[in-house]
Short mmCIF file of C-alpha atoms in Angstrom, two decimals:
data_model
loop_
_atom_site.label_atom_id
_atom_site.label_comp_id
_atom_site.label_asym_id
_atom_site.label_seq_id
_atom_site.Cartn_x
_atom_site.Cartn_y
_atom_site.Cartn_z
CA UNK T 2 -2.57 -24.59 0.46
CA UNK T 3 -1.80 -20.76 -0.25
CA UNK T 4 -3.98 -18.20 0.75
CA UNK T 5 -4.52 -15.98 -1.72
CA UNK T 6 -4.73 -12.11 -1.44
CA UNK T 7 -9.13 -12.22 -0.66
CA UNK T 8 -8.89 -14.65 2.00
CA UNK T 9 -9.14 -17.92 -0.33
CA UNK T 10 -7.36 -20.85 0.09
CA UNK T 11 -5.13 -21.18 -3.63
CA UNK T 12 -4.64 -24.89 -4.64
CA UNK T 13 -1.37 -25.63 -6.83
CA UNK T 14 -1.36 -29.43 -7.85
CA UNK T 15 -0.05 -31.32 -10.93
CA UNK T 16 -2.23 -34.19 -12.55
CA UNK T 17 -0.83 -37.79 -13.57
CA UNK T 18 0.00 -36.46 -17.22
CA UNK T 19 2.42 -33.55 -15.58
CA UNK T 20 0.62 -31.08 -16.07
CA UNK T 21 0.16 -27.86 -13.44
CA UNK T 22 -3.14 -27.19 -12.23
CA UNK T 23 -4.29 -23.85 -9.61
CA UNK T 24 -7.57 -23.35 -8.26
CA UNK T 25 -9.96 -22.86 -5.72
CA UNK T 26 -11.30 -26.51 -5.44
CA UNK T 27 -8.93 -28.88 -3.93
CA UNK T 28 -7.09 -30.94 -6.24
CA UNK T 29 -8.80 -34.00 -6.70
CA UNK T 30 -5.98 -36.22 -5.62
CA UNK T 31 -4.48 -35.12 -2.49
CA UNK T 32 -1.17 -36.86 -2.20
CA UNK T 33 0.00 -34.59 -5.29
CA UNK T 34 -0.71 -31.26 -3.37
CA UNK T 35 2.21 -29.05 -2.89
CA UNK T 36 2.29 -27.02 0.53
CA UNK T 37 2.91 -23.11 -0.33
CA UNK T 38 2.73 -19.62 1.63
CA UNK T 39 3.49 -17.92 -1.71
CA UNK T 40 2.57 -19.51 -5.14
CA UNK T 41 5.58 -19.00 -6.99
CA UNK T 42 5.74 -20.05 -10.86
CA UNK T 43 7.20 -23.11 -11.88
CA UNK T 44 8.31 -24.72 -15.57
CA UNK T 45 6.74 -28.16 -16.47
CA UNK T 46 8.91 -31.17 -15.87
CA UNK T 47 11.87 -29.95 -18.49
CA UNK T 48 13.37 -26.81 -17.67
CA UNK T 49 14.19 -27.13 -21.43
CA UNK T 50 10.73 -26.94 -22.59
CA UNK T 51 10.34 -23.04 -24.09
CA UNK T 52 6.88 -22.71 -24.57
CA UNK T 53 4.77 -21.48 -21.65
CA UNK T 54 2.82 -23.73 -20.50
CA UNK T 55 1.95 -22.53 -17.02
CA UNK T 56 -1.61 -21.64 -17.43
CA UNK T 57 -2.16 -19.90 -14.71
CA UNK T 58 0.40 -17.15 -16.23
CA UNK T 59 -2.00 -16.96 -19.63
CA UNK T 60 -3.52 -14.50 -20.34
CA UNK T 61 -3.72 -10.56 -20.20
CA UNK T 62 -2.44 -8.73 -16.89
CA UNK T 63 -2.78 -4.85 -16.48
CA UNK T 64 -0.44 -2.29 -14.46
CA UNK T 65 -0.17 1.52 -14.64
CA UNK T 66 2.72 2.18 -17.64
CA UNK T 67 5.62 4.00 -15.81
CA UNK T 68 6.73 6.07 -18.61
CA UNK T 69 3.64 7.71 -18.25
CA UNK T 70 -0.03 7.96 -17.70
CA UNK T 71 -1.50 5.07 -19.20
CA UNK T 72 -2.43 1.45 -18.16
CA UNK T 73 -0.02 -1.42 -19.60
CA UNK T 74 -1.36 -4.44 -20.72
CA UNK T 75 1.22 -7.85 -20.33
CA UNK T 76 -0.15 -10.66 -22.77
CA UNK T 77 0.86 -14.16 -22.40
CA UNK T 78 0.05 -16.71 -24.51
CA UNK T 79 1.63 -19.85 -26.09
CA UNK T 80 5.13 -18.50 -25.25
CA UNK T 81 4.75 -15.57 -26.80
CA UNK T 82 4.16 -12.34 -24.98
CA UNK T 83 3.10 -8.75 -25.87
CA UNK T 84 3.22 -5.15 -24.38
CA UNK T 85 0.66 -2.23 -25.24
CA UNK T 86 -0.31 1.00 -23.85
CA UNK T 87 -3.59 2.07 -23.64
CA UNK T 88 -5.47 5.36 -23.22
CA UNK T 89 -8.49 7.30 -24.17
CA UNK T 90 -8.62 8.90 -27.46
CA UNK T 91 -10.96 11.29 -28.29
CA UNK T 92 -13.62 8.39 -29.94
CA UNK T 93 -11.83 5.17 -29.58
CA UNK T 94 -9.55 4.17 -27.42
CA UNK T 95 -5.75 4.48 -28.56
CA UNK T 96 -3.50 1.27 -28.17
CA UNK T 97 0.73 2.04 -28.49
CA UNK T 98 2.26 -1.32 -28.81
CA UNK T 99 5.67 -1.28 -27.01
CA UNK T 100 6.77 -4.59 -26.97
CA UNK T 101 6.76 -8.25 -28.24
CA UNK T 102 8.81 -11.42 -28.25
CA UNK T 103 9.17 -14.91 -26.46
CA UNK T 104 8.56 -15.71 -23.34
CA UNK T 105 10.36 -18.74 -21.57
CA UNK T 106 9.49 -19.55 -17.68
CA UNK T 107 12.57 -20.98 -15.71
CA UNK T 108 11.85 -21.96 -12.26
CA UNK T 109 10.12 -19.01 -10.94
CA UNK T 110 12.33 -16.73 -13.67
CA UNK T 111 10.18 -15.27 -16.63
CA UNK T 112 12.50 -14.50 -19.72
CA UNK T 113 11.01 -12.43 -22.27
CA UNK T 114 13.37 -12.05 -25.31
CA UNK T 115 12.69 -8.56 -27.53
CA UNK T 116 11.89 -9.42 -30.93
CA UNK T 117 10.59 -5.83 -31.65
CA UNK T 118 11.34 -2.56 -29.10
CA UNK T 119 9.39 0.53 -29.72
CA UNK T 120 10.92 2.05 -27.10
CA UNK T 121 14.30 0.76 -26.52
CA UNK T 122 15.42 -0.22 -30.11
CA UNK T 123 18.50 -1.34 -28.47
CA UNK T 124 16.90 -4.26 -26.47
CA UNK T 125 16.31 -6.10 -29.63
CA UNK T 126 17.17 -9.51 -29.81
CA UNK T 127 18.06 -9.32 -25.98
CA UNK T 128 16.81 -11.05 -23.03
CA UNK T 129 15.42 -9.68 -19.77
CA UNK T 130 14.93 -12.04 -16.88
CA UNK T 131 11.81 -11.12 -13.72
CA UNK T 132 11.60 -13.32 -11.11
CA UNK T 133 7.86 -13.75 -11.36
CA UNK T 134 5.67 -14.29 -8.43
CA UNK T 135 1.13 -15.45 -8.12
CA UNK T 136 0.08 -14.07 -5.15
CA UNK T 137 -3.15 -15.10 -6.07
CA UNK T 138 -4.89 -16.03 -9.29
CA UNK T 139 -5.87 -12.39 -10.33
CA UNK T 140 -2.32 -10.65 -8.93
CA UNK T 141 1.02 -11.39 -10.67
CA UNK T 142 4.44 -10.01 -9.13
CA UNK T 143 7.34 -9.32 -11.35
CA UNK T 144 10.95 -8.00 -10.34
CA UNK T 145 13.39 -7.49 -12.67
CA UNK T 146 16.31 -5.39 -14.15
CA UNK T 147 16.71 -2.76 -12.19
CA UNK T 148 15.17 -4.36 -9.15
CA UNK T 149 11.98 -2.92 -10.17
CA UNK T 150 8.63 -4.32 -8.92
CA UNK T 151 5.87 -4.12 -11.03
CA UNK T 152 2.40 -5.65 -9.92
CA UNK T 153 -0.25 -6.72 -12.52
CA UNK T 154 -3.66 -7.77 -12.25
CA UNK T 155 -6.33 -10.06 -14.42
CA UNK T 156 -10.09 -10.52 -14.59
CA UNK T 157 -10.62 -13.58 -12.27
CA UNK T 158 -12.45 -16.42 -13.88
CA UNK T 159 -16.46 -16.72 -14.11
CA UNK T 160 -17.83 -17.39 -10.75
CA UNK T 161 -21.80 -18.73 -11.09
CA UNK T 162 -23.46 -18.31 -8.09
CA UNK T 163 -26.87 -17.16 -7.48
CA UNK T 164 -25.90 -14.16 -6.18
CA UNK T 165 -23.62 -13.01 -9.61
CA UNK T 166 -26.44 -14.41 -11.60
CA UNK T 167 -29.37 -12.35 -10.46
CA UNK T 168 -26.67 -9.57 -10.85
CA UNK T 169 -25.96 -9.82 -14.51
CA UNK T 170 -26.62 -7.52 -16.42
CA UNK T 171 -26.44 -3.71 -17.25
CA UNK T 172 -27.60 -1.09 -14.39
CA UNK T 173 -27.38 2.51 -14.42
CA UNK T 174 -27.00 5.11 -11.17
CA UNK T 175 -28.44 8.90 -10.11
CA UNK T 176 -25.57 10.00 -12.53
CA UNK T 177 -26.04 7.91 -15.35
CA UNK T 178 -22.54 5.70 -15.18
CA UNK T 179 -23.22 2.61 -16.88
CA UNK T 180 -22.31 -0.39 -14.74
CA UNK T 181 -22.00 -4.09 -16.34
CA UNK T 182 -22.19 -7.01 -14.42
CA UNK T 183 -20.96 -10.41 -15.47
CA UNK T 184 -20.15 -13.77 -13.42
CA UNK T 185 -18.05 -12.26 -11.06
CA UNK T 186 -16.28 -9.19 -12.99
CA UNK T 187 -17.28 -5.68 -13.43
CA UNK T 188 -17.53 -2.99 -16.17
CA UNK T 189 -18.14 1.06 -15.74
CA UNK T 190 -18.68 3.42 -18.57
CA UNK T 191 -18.95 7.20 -17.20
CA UNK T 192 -20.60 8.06 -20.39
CA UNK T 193 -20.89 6.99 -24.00
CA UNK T 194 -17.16 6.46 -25.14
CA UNK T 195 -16.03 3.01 -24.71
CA UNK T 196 -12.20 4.52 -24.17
CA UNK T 197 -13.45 5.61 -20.79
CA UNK T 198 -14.33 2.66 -19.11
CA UNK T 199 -12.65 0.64 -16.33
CA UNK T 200 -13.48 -2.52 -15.43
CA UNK T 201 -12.46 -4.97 -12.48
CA UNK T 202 -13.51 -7.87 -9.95
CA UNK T 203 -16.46 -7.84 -7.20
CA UNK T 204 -16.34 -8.92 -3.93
CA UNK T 205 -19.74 -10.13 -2.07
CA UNK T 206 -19.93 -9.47 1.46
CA UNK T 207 -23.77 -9.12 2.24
CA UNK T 208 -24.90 -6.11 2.21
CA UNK T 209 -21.65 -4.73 0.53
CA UNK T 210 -20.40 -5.03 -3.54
CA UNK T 211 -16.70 -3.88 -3.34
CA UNK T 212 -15.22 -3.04 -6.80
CA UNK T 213 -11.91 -4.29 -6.98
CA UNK T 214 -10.11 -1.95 -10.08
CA UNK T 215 -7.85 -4.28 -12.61
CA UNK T 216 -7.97 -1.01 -15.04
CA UNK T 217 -9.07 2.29 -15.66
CA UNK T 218 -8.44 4.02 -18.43
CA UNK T 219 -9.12 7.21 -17.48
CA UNK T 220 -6.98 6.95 -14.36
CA UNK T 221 -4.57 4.50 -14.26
CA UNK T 222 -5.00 1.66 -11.20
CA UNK T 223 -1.32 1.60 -9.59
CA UNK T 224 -1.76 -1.75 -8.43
CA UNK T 225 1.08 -1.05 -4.76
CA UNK T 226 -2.12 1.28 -4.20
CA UNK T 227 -5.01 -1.38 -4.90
CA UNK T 228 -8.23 0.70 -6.05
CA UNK T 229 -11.74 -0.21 -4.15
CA UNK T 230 -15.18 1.42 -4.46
CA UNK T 231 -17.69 -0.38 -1.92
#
């Protein structure tokens, strides 16, 4: 049992057909739970297999881009993976794709080979490796060439209590920010452009909603500074 980054206890298991299971419910066969401080990723059963099929790695992750000031979206799906920049435009929001390939997890290692560069033309058909690290099921850690951390985040998955579901819903403040409630994820739009908005994860503590930022596009969430209106 790992405890994850809000307090949670993380469950990492695999099921009698092999495959890798992570959640907040314990595994519903015991003798197949692993013991872990740190959930670190793991391949299926053949380190051969390329396709990535770790699911608790699918899906879209969002950092602050370094180059400049804009939040990067990591997407990772069916072994594939791409990388785009978004910012606000002056009507719609403005996506720069940098990146796309395969990616291949190796014990822990994520390889993403460069099938197109926008960037770095000279990275194509090349292979970067990131040791790649779940702190919990919302934060992903990856260090790679040069010894560079980057920290991403993700929407956690819909949580149904009575609590989010009196909740749902739009509501509006004293200063007329839109705020969008859904199952345990948040939405803000500061006015009527769509580009603006950042959205995020809530936290119930009775009497206090914390806001816990995945992205902003208006101001980039540096995840090594975690963002949190209460």
């Amino acid at each position: 049992m790992a405890t994850s980054a809000s307090g949670q206890k993380l469950y990492k298991w695999v099921d009698e057909n092999g495959v890798t299971h992570f959640g907040y419910a314990p595994p519903p066969v015991q003798e197949r739970e692993e013991s872990l401080e740190i959930t670190t990723i793991q391949t299926g059963k053949d380190d051969d297999d390329t396709a990535l099929n770790n699911r608790a790695l699918s899906g879209s992750w969002y950092s602050r881009a370094r180059e400049y000031q804009a939040t990067r979206q990591l997407k990772l799906s069916y072994g594939d993976f791409e990388i785009t920049d978004l910012y606000p435009g002056s009507y719609s929001l403005v996506r720069k794709k940098i990146a796309s390939g395969r990616a291949e997890l190796k014990n822990s290692r994520l390889h993403l080979t460069y099938f197109e560069h926008f960037l770095e033309p000279s990275k194509l058909d090349t292979t970067e490796e990131f040791e790649a690290v779940l702190t919990s099921d919302t934060q992903l850690e990856l260090t790679g060439p040069p010894s560079k951390k980057q920290i991403y985040r993700k929407l956690s998955k819909s949580r149904n209590t009575p609590f989010f579901r009196d909740l749902n819903g739009e509501w509006t403040d004293e200063r007329g920010f839109r705020y969008r409630f859904s199952k345990g994820s948040f939405t803000v739009y500061p006015d009527d452009r769509p580009s603006n908005q950042s959205f995020g994860n809530l936290e119930w503590a009775d009497p206090e909603l914390a806001l816990d930022f995945v992205a902003d596009y208006r101001n980039p969430v540096d995840h090594r500074q975690p963002r949190t209106e209460r």
